[in-house]
PDB file of C-alpha atoms in Angstrom:
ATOM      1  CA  UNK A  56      11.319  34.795  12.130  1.00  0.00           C
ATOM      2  CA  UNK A  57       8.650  34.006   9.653  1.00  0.00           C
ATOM      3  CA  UNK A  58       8.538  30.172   8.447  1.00  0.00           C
ATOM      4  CA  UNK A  59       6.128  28.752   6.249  1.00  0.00           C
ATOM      5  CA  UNK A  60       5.121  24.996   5.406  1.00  0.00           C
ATOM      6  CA  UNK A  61       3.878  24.346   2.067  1.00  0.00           C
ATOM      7  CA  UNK A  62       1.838  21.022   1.873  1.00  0.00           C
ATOM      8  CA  UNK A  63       1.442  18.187   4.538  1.00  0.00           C
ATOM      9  CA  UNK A  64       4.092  16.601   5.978  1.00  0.00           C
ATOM     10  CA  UNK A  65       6.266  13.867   4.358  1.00  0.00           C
ATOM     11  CA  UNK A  66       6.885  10.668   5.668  1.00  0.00           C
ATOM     12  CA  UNK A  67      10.505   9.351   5.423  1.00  0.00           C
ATOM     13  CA  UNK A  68      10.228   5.558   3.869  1.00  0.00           C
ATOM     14  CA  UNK A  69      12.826   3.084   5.234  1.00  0.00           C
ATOM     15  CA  UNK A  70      13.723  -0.325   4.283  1.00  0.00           C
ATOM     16  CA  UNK A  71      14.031  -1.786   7.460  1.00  0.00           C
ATOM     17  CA  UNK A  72      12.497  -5.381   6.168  1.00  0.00           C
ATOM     18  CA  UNK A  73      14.418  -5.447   2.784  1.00  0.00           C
ATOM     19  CA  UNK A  74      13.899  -9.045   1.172  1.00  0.00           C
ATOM     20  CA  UNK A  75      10.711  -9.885   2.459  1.00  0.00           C
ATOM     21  CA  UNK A  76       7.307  -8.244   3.086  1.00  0.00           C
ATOM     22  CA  UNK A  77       6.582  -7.205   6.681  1.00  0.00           C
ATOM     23  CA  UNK A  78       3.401  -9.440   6.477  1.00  0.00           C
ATOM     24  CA  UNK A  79       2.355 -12.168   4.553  1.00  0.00           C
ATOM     25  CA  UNK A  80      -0.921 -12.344   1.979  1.00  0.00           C
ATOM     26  CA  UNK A  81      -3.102 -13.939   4.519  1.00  0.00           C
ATOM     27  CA  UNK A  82      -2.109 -11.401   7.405  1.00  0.00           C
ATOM     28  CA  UNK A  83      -5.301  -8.872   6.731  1.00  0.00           C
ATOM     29  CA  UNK A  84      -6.877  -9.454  10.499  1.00  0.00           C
ATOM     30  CA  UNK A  85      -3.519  -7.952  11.765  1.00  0.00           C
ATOM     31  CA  UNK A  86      -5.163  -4.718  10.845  1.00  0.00           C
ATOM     32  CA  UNK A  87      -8.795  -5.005  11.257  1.00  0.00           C
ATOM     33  CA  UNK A  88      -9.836  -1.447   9.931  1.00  0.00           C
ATOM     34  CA  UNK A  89      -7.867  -1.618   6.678  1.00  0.00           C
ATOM     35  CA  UNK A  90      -9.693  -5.743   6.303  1.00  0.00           C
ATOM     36  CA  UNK A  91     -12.997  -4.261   6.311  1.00  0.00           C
ATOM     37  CA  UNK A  92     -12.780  -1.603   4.297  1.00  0.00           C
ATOM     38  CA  UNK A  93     -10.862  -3.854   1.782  1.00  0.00           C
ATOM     39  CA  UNK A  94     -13.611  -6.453   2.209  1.00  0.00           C
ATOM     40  CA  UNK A  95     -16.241  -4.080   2.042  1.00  0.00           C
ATOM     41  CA  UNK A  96     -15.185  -1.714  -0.179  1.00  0.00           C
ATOM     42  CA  UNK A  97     -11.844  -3.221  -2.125  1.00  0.00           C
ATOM     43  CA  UNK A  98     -12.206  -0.547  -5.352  1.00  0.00           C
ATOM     44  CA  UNK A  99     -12.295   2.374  -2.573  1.00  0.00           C
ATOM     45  CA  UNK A 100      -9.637   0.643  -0.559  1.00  0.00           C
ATOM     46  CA  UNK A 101      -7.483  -0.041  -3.929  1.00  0.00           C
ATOM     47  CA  UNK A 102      -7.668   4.195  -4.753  1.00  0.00           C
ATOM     48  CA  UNK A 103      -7.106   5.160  -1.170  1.00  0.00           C
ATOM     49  CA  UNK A 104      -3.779   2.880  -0.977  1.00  0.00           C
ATOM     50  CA  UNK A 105      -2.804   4.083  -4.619  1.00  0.00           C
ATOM     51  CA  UNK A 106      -2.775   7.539  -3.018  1.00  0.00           C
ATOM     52  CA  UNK A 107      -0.970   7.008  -0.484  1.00  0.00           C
ATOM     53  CA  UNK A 108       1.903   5.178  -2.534  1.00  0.00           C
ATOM     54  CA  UNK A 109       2.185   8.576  -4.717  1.00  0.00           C
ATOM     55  CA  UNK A 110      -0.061   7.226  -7.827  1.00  0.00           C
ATOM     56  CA  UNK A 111      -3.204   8.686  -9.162  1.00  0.00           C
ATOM     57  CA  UNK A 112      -6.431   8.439  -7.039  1.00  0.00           C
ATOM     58  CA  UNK A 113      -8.431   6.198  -9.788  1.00  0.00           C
ATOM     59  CA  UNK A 114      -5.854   4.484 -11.270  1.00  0.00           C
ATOM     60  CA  UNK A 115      -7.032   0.862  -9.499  1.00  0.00           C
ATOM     61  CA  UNK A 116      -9.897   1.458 -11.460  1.00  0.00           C
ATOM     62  CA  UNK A 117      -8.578   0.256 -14.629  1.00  0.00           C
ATOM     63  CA  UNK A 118      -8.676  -3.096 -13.250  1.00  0.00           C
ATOM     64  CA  UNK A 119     -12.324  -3.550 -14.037  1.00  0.00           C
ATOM     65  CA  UNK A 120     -11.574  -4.379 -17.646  1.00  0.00           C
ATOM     66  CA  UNK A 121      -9.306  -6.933 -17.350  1.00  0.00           C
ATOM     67  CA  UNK A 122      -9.400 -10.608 -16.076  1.00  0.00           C
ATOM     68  CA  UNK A 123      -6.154 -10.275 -14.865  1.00  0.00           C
ATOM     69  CA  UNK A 124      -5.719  -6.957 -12.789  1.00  0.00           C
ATOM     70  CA  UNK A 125      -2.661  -5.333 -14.451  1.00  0.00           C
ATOM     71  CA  UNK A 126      -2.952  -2.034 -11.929  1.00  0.00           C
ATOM     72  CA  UNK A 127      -2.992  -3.686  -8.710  1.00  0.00           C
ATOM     73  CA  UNK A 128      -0.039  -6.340 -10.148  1.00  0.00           C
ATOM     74  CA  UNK A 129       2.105  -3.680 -11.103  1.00  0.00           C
ATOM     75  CA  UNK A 130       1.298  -1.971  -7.841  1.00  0.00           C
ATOM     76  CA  UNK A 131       2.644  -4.998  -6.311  1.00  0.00           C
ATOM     77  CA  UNK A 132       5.766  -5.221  -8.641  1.00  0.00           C
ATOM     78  CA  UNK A 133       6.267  -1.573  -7.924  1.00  0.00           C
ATOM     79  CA  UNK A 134       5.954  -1.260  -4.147  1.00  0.00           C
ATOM     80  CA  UNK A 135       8.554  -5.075  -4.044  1.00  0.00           C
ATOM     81  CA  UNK A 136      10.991  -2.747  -6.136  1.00  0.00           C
ATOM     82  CA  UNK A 137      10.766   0.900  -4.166  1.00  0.00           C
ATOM     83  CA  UNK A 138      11.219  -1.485  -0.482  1.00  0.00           C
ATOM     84  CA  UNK A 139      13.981  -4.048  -1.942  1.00  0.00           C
ATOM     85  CA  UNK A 140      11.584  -6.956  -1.626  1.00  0.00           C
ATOM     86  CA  UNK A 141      12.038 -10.085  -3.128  1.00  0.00           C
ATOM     87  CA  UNK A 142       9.492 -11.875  -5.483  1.00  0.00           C
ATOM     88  CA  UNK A 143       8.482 -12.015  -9.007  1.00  0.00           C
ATOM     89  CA  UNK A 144       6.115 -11.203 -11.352  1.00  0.00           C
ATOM     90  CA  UNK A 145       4.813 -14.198 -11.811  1.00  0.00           C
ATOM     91  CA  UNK A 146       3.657 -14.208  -8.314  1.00  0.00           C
ATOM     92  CA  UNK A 147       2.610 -10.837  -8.174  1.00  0.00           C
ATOM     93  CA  UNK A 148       0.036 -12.025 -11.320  1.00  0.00           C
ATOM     94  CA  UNK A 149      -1.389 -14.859  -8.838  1.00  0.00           C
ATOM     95  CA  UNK A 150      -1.769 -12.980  -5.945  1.00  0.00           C
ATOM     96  CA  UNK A 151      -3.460 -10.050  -7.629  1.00  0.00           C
ATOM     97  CA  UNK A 152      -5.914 -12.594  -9.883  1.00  0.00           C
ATOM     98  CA  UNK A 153      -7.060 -14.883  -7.004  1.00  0.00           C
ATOM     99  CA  UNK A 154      -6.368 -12.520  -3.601  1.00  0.00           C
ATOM    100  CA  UNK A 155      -7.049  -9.118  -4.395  1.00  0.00           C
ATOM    101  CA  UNK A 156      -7.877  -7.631  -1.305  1.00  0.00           C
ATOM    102  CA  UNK A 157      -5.549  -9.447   0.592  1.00  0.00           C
ATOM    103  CA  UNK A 158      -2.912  -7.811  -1.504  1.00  0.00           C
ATOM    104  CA  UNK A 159      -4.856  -4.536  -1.282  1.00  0.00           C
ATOM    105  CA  UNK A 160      -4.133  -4.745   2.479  1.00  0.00           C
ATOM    106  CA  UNK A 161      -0.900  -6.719   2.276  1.00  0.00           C
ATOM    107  CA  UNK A 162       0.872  -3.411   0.407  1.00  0.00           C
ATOM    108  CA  UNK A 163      -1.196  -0.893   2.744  1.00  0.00           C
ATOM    109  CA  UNK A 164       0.455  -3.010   6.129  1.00  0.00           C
ATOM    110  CA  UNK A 165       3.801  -2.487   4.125  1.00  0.00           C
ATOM    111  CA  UNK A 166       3.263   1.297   3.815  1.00  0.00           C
ATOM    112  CA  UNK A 167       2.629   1.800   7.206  1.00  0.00           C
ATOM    113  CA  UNK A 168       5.468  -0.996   8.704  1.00  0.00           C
ATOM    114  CA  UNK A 169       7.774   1.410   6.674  1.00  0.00           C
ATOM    115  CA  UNK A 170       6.895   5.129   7.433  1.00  0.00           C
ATOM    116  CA  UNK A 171       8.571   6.672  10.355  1.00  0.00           C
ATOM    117  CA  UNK A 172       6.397   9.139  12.062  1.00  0.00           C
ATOM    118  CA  UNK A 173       7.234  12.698  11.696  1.00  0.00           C
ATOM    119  CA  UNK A 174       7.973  14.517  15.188  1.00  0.00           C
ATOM    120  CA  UNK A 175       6.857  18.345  15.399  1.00  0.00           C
ATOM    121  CA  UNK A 176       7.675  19.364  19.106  1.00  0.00           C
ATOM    122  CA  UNK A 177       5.212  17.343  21.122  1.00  0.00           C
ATOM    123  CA  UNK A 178       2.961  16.694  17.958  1.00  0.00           C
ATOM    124  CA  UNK A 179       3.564  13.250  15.978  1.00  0.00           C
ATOM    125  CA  UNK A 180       2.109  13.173  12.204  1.00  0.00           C
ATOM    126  CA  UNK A 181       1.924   9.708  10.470  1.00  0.00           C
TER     127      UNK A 181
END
């Protein structure tokens, strides 16, 4: 029997925290990695997490001309509607004007607190 695979693996999102997020604003030492990269390197950080939520690579980088970062608050707006998470957009405009790498890392945390890994026989892909 010949089976083929096109493309990686999908993960299977579930809404196991539906109202709230999984980890509040100021949470970002809960995953150290994803805090310093943020923190060292929040425009890379911004396009990595945009690609992982399904969006285009440099799309964070429209943020740049704006004093208000309309990318990364509709990010936030988006990713509170796809996991049923309450909120607003008047808080999503705070958050992303004053704590933008926290909610860089905030909606990466989310991601992963809402991907189930996918089993292959003894192999697990995340």
């Amino acid at each position: 029997m010949n089976m083929s695979i096109s493309g990686p693996p999908r993960s299977l999102v579930v809404s196991s925290y539906a109202g709230e997020w999984a980890s509040g604003i100021c949470d970002c030492c809960t995953d150290m990695k994803d805090c310093c990269f943020a923190f060292w390197c929040c425009p890379c950080f911004a396009c990595w997490t945009t690609k992982r939520f399904g969006q285009c690579l440099c799309l964070p980088l429209l943020d740049i001309f704006g004093c208000i970062p309309p990318v990364t608050m509709s990010m936030r707006a988006s990713m509170r509607h796809r996991y049923g998470i309450s909120g607003n957009l008047c808080r999503d405009c705070v958050c992303s004007t004053f704590c933008l790498p926290c909610v860089w890392c905030q909606m990466s945390r989310e991601m992963k607190n809402r991907t189930l890994p996918i089993v292959l026989g003894d192999i697990v892909h995340r």
